Short mmCIF file of C-alpha atoms in Angstrom, two decimals:
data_model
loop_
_atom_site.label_atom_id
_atom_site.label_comp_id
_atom_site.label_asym_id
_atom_site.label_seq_id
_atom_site.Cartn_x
_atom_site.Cartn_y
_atom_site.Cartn_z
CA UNK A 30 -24.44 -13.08 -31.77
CA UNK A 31 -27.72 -12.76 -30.04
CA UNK A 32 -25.88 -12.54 -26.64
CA UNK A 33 -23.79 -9.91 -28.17
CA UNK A 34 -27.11 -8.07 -28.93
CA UNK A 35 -28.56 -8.52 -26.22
CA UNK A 36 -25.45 -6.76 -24.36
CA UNK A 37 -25.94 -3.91 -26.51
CA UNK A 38 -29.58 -3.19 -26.33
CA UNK A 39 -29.18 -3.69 -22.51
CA UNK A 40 -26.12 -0.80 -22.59
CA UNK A 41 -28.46 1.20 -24.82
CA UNK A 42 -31.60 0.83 -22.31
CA UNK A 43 -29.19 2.09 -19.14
CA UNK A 44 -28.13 4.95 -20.80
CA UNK A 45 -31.04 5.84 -21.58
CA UNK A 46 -32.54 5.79 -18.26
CA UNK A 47 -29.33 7.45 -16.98
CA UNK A 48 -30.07 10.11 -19.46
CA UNK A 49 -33.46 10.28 -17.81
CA UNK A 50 -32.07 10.41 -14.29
CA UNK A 51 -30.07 13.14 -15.14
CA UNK A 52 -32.51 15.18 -16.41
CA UNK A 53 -34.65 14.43 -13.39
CA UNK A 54 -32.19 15.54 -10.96
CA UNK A 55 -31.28 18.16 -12.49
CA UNK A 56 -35.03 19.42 -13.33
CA UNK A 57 -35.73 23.20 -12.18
CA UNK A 58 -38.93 21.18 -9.93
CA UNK A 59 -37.22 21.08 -6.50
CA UNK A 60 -40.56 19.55 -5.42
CA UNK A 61 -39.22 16.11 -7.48
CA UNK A 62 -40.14 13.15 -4.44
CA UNK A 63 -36.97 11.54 -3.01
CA UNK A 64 -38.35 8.46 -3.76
CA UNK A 65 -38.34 8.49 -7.33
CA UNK A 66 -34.86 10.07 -7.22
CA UNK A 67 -33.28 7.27 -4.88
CA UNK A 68 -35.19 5.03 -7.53
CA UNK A 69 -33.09 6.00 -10.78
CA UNK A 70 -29.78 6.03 -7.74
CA UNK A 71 -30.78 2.21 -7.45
CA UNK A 72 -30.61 1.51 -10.87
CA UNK A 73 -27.62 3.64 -11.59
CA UNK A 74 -25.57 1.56 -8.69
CA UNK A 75 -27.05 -1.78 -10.39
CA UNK A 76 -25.78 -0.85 -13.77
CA UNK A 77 -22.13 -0.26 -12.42
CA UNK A 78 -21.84 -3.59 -10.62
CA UNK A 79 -23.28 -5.57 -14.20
CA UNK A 80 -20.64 -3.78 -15.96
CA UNK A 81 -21.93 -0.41 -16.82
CA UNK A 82 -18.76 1.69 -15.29
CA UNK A 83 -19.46 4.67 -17.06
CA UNK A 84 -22.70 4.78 -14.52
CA UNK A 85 -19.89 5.14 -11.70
CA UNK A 86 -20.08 8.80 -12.26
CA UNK A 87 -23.55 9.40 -13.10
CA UNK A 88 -23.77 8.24 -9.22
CA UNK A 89 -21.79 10.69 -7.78
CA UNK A 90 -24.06 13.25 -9.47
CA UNK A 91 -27.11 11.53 -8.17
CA UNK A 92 -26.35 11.44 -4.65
CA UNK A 93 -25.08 15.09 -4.50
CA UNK A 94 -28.78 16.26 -5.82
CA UNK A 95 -30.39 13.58 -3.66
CA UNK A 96 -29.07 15.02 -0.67
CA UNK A 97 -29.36 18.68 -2.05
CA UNK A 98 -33.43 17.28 -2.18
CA UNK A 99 -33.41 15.85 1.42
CA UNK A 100 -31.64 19.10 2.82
CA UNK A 101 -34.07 21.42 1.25
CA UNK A 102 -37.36 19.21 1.54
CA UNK A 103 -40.59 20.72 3.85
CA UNK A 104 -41.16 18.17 6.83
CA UNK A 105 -44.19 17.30 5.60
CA UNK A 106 -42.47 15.29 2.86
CA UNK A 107 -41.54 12.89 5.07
CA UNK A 108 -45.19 12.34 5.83
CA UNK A 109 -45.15 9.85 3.21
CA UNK A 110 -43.49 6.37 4.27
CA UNK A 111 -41.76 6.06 0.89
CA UNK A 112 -39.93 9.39 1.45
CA UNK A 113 -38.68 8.48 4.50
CA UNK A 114 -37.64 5.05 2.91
CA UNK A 115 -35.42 6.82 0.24
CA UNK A 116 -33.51 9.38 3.41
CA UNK A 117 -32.43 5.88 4.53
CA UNK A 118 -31.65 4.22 1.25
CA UNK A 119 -29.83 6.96 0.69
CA UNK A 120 -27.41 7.05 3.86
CA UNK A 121 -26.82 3.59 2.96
CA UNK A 122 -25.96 4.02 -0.45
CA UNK A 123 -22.93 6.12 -0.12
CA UNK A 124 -24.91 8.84 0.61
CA UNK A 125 -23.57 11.38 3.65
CA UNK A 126 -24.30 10.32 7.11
CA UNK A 127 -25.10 14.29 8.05
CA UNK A 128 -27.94 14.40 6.18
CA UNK A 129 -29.89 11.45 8.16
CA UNK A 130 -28.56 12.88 11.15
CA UNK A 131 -29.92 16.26 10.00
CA UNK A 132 -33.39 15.04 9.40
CA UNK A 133 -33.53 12.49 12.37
CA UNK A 134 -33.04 15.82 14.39
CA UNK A 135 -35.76 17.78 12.53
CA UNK A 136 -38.09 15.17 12.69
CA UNK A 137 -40.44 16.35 15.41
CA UNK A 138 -43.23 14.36 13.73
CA UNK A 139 -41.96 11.35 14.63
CA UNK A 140 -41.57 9.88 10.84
CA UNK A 141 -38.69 8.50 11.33
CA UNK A 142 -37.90 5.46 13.26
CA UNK A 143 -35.77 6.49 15.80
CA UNK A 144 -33.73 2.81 16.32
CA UNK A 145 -33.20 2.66 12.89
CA UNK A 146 -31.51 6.11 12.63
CA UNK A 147 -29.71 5.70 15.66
CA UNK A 148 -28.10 2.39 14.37
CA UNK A 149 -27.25 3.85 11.30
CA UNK A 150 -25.69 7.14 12.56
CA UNK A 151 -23.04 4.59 14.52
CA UNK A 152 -22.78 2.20 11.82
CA UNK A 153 -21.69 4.94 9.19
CA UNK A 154 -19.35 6.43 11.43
CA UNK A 155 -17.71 3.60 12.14
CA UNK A 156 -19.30 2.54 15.20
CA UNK A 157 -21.05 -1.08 13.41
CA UNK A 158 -20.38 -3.06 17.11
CA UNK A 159 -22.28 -0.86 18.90
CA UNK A 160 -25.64 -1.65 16.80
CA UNK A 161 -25.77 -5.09 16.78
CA UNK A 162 -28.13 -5.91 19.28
CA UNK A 163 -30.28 -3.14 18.51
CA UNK A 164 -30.84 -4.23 15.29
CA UNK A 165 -30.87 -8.21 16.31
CA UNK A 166 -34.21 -6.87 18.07
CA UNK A 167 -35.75 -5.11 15.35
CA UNK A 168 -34.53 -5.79 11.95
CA UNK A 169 -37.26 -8.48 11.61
CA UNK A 170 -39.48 -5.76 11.43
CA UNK A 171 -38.06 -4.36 8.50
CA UNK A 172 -37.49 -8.01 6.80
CA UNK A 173 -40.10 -7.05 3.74
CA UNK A 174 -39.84 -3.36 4.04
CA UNK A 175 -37.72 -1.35 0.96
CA UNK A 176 -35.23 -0.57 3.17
CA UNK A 177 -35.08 -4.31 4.28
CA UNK A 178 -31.87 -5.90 2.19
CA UNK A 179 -30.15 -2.85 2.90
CA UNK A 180 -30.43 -3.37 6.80
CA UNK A 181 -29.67 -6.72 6.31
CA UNK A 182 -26.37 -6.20 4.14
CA UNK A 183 -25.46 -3.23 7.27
CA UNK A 184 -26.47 -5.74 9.96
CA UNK A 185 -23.90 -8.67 8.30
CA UNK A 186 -20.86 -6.45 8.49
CA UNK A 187 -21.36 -5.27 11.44
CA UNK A 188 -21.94 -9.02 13.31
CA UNK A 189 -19.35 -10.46 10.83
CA UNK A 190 -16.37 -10.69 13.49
CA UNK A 191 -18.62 -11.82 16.24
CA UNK A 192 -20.54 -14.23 14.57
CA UNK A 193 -19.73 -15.18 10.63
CA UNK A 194 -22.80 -17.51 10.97
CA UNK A 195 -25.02 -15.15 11.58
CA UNK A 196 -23.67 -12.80 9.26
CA UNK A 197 -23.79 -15.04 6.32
CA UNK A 198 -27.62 -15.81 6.90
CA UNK A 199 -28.15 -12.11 6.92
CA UNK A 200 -26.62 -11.59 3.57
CA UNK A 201 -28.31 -14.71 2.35
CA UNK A 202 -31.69 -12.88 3.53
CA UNK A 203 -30.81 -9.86 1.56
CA UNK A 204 -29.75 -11.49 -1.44
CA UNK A 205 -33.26 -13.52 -1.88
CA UNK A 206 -35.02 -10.00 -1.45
CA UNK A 207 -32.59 -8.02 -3.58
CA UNK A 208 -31.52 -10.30 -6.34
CA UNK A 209 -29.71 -8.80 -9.42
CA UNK A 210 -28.77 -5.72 -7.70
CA UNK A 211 -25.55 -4.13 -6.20
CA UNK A 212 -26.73 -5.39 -2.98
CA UNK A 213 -26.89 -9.36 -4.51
CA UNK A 214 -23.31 -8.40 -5.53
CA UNK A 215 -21.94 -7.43 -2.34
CA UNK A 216 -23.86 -10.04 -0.15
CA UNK A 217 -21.81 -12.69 -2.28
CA UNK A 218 -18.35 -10.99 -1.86
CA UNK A 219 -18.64 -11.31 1.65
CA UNK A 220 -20.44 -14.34 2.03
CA UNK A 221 -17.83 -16.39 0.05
CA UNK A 222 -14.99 -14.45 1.87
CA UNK A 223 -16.74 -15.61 5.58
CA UNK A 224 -17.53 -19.64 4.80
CA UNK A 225 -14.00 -19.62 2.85
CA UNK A 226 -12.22 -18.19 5.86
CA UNK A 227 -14.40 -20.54 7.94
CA UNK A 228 -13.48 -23.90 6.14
CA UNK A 229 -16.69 -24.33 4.51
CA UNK A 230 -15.96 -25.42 1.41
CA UNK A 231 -19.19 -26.14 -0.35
CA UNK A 232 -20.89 -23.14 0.95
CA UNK A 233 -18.16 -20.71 -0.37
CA UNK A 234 -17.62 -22.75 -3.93
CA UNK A 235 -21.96 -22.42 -4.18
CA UNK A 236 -20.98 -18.39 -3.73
CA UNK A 237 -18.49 -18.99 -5.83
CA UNK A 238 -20.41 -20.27 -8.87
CA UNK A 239 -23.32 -17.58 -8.56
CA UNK A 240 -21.24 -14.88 -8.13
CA UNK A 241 -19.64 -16.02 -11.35
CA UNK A 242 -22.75 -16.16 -13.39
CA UNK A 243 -24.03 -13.02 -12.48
CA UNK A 244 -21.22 -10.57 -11.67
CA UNK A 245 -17.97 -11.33 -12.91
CA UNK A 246 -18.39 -7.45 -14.91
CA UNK A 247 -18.42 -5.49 -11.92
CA UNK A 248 -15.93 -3.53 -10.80
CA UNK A 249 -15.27 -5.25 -7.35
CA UNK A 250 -14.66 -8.73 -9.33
CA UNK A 251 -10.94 -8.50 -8.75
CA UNK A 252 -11.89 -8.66 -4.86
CA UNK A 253 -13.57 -11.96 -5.58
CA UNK A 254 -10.93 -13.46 -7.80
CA UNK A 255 -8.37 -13.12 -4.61
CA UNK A 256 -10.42 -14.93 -2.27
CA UNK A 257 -11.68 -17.27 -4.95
CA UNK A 258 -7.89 -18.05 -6.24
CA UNK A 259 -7.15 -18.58 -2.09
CA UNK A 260 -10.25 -20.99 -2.51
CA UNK A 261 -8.96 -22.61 -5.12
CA UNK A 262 -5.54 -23.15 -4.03
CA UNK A 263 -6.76 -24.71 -1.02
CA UNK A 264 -9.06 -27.17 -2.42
CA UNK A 265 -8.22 -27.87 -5.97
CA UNK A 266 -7.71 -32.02 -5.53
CA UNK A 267 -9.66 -34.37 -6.89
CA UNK A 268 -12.72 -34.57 -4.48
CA UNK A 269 -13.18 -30.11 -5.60
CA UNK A 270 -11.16 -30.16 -8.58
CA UNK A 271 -14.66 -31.17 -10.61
CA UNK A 272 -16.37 -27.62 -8.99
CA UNK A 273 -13.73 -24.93 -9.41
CA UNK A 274 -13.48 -26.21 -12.97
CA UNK A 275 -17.12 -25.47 -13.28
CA UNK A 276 -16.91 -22.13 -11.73
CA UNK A 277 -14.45 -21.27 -14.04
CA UNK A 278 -16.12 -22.03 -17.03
CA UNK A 279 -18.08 -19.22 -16.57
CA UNK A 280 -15.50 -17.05 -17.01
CA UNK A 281 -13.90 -15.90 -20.54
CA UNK A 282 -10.64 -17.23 -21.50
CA UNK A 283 -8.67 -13.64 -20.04
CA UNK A 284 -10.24 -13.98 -16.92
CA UNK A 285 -10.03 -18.01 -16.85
CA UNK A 286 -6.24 -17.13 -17.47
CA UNK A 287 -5.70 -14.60 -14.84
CA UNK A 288 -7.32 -16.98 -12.20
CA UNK A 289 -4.79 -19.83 -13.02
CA UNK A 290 -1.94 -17.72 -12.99
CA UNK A 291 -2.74 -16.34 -9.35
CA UNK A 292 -3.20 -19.91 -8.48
CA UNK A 293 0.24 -20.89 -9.91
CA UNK A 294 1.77 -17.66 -7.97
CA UNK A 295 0.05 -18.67 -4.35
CA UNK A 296 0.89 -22.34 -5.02
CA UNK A 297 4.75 -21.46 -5.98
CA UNK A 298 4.75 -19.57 -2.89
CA UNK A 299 3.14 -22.45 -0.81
CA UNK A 300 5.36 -24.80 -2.34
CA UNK A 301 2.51 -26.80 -3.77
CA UNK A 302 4.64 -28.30 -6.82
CA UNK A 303 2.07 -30.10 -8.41
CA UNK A 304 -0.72 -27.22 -8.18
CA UNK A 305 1.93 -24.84 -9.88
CA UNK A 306 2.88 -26.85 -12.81
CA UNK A 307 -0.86 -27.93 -13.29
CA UNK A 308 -1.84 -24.15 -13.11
CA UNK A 309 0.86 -22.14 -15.07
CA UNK A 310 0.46 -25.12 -17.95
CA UNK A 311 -3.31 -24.25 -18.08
CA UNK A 312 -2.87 -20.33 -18.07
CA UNK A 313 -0.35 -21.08 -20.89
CA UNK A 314 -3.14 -23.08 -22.69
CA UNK A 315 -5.42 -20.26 -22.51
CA UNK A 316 -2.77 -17.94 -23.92
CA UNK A 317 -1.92 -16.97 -27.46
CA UNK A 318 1.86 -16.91 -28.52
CA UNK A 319 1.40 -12.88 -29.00
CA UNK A 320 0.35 -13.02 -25.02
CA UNK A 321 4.06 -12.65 -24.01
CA UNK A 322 3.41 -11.45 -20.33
CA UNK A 323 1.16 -14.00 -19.51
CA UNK A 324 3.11 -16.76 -21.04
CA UNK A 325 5.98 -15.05 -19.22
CA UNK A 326 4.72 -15.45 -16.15
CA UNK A 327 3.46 -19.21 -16.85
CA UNK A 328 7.25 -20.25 -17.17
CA UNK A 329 8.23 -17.85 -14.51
CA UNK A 330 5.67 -19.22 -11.89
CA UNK A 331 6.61 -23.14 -12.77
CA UNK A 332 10.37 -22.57 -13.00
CA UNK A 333 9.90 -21.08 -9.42
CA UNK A 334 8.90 -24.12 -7.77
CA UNK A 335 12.13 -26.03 -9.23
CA UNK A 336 14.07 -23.48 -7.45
CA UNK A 337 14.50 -25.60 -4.20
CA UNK A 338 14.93 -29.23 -6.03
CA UNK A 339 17.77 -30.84 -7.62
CA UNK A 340 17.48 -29.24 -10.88
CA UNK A 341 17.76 -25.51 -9.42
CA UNK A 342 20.74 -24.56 -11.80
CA UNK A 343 18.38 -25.07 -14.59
CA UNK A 344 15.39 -23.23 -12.71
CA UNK A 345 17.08 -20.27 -11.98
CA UNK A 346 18.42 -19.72 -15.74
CA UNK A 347 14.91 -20.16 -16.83
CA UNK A 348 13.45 -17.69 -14.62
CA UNK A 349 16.81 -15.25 -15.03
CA UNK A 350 16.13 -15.99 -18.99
CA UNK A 351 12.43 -14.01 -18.56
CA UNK A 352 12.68 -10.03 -19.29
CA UNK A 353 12.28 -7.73 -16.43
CA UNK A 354 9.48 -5.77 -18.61
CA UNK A 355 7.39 -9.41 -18.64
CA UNK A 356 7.22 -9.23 -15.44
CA UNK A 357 5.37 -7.10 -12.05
CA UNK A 358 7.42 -5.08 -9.31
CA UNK A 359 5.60 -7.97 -7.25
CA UNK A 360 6.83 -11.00 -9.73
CA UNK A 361 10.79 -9.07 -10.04
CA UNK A 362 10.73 -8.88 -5.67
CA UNK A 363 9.66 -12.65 -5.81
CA UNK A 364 12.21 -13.82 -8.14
CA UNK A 365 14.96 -11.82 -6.72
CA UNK A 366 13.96 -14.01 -3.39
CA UNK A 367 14.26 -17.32 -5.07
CA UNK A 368 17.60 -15.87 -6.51
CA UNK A 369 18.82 -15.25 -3.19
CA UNK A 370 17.75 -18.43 -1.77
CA UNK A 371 19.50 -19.97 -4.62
CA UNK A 372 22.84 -18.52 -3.79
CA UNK A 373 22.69 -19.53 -0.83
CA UNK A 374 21.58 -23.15 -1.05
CA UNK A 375 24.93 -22.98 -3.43
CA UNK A 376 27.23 -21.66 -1.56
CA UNK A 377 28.79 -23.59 1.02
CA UNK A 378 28.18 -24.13 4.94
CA UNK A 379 30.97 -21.46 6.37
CA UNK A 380 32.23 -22.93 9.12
CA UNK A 381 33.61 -20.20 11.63
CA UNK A 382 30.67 -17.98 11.72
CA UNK A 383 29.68 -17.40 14.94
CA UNK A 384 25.79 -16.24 15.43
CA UNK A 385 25.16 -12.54 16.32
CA UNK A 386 22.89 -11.78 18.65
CA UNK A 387 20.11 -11.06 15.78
CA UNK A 388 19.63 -14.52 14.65
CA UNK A 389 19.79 -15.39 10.81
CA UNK A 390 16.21 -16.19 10.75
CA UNK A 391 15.37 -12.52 11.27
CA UNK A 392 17.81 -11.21 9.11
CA UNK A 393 16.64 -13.07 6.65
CA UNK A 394 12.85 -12.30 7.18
CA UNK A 395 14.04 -7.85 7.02
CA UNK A 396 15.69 -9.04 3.54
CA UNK A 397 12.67 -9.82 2.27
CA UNK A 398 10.68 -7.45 3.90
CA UNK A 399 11.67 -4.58 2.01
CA UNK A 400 10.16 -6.91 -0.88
CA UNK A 401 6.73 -7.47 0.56
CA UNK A 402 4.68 -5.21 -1.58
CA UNK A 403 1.67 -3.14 -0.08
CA UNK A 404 -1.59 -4.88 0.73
CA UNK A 405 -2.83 -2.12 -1.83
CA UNK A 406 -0.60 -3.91 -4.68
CA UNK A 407 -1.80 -7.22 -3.97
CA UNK A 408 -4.78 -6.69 -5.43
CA UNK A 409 -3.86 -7.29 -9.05
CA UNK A 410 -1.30 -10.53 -8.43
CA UNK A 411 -1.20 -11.92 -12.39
CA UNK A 412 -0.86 -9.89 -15.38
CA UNK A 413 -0.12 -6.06 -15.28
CA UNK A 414 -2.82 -6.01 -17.65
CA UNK A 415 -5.84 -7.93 -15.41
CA UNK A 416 -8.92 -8.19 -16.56
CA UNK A 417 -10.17 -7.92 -13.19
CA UNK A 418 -8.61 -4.61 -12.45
CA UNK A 419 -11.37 -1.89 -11.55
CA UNK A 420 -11.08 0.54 -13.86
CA UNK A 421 -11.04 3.72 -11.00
CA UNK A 422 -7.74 6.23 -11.48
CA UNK A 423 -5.39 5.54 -8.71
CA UNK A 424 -5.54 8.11 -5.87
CA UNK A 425 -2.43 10.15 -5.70
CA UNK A 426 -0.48 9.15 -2.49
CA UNK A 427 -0.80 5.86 -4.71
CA UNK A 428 0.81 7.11 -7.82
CA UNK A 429 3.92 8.89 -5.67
CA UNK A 430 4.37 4.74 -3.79
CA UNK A 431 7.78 4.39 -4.52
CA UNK A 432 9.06 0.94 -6.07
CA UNK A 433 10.20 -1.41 -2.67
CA UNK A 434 13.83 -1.64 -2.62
CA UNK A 435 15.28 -4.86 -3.63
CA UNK A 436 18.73 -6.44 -1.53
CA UNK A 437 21.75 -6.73 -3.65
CA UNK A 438 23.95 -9.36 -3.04
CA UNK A 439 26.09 -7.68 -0.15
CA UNK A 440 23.02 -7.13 1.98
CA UNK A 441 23.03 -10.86 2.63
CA UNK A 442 24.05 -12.30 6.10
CA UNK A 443 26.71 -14.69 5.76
CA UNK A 444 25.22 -16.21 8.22
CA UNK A 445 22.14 -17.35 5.82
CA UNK A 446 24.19 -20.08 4.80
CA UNK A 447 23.74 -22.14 8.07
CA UNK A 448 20.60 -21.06 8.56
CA UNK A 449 19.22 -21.66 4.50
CA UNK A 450 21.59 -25.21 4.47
CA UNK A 451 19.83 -26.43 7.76
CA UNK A 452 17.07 -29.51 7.92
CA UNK A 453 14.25 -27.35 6.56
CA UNK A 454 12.87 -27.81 3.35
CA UNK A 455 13.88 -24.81 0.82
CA UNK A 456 11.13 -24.13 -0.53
CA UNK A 457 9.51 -23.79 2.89
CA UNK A 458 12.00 -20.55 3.50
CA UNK A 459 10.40 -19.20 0.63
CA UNK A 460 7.05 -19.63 1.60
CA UNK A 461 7.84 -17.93 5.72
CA UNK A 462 9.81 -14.91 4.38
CA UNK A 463 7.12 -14.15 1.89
CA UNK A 464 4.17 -15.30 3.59
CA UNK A 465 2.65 -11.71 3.84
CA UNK A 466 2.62 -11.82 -0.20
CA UNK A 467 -0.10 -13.91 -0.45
#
């Protein structure tokens, strides 16, 4: 109850200040400082990524009259340090990379620092190799300045290919500096995607766990929960097993659900038969018997990985026996894989078919092509119904993305039959013709 409270009284002190930033903005005194106006931006942006999504749009307003301040402001503005703090704060907030460039070229007073503006003017238009030595010279400078976690958060992604290491300690510096703010939020995302692509284990599960404790209401917690479930499916025995168990019991029992059902879908997929029935039984704990898409997709995901074994009459029925409506595009173009790989396990070797000259291997891998969904749909693997989806309206060109098409049975290769029957596991077929899905 007096968490419960606490949620609302913090809802009803944002709004209220968002009310406040509104009126500020929108005041009839053009001569408002930038700096207070980036100030009620800052909070604005904090409130989305702690779950205040309604404050997406109050931040769209507030950078349109922050940079319809900057663009009309005297020079002499910029005389004062915090001023020139909030023109930067601003470009790297969303804000639009013309205006910095448009006062960095009025700026005969020499307010501005020059290396700073420079490295941001290639950094926002795309350019983020070509600044990282300049700002491995300088950025200590900046290390306590306002603008500081900001650089550091721009100076991470833009050494992140070259050198994760270093990137990592930069978002570690900006998320001691910066804590509880969209900046902490982002630092994390990127920090546990770098150390888990890296191997490091610990590093990425301690990510893991704070991101979980403080953000798992923003809108970009659906990006974590796919690196986190890759996490997870790669180090969920007994020596981790202990840790992701913790991180997840920070979660509510939707989003503690969600995670175990990706984790059953990436570990079907893998072929990691243990992992999936451990998983899908778990999300089917955390279900109630009127959650009939998730408890769908619990039998769907652990009948999958039967599909290769002995008993693969019986797993196919099951996961024929689930409704198409229980289940994704993503779930139907999986199981009308393992359907195909079951008639053809079935189905005996045919003796007098000669190879073509494109192999069966590649006929097989443009069969299930056409069922690899988007990178864009990957995003949501689970229930249609995540409660880690964002809750942003789908662009256009993404409402018109037409279904992929799905092979009927005479699109298969006869040839499939050698190729399926030969001495590689089954289930590993799966896992190389749909190893883009994951």
């Amino acid at each position: 109850m007096m968490k419960a409270l606490r949620s609302i009284l913090l809802g009803a002190c944002a709004s209220l200040v968002s009310l406040s930033a509104v009126h500020a903005a929108g005041s009839e005194d053009d001569n408002l400082p930038p700096y207070k106006m980036i100030r009620s931006l800052q909070h604005v942006q904090d409130s989305v990524v702690h779950g205040d999504f309604s404050s997406a749009d109050m931040q769209q307003f507030m950078l349109g009259a922050i940079e319809k301040r900057l663009m009309t402001a005297d020079r002499s503005v910029f005389a004062d340090p915090r001023n020139v703090d909030a023109a930067l704060i601003y470009a790297m907030s969303g804000g639009n990379p013309k205006t910095l460039a448009y006062l960095a070229s009025r700026d005969i007073d020499g307010n501005f620092d020059n290396r700073v503006t420079d490295a941001l003017s290639h950094y926002l238009n795309g350019k983020g190799g070509l600044i990282v030595e300049t700002l491995s010279k300088m950025i200590d400078e900046y290390k306590n300045a306002p603008i500081g976690p900001y650089l550091y958060l721009v100076y991470g992604n833009a050494v992140a290919q070259q050198d994760p290491g270093k990137a990592v300690k930069a978002y570690d510096w900006a998320r001691l500096v910066a804590p509880g703010t969209n900046i902490e939020e982002a630092a994390l995302r990127r920090s546990l995607m770098l150390t888990t692509r890296a191997g490091n284990v610990d590093q990425a599960l301690a990510y893991s766990l704070s991101y979980t404790r403080r953000f798992m209401t923003s809108p970009y917690a659906g990006q974590f929960a796919d690196i986190f479930v890759e996490l997870a499916v790669a180090n969920y025995g007994d020596a981790k097993r202990q840790k992701v168990e913790e991180i997840l019991s920070f979660m509510d029992k939707p989003r503690q659900r969600e995670i175990f059902l990706r984790i059953a879908r990436n570990a079907a997929i893998a072929g990691l038969k243990p992992l999936t029935k451990l998983a899908s039984e778990r999300a089917a704990a955390l279900s109630a018997a009127a959650d009939m898409e998730p408890n769908a997709l619990a039998t769907f995901y652990s009948g999958l990985v039967n599909v290769p074994s002995t008993g693969i009459l019986e797993a196919v029925k099951d996961i024929e026996a689930i409704p198409d409506a229980e289940l994704s595009s993503r779930d139907l173009s999986l199981r009308e894989a393992a359907q195909a790989v079951a008639r053809e396990v079935l189905r005996a070797p045919v003796a007098d078919v000669q190879p073509r000259a494109d192999s069966s291997a590649q006929a097989s891998a443009d069969i299930l092509a056409s069922q690899t969904p988007s990178p864009e749909a990957l995003s949501g693997s689970g229930s249609s119904d995540s409660p880690f989806a964002a809750p942003a309206t789908p662009s256009a060109s993404e409402a018109v993305t037409s279904e992929p098409e799905k092979p009927t049975p005479a699109d298969l290769d006869p040839a499939l039959a050698t190729f399926l029957t030969s001495g590689k596991s089954k289930l590993g077929e799966i896992d190389a013709l749909l190893r883009e899905d994951m």
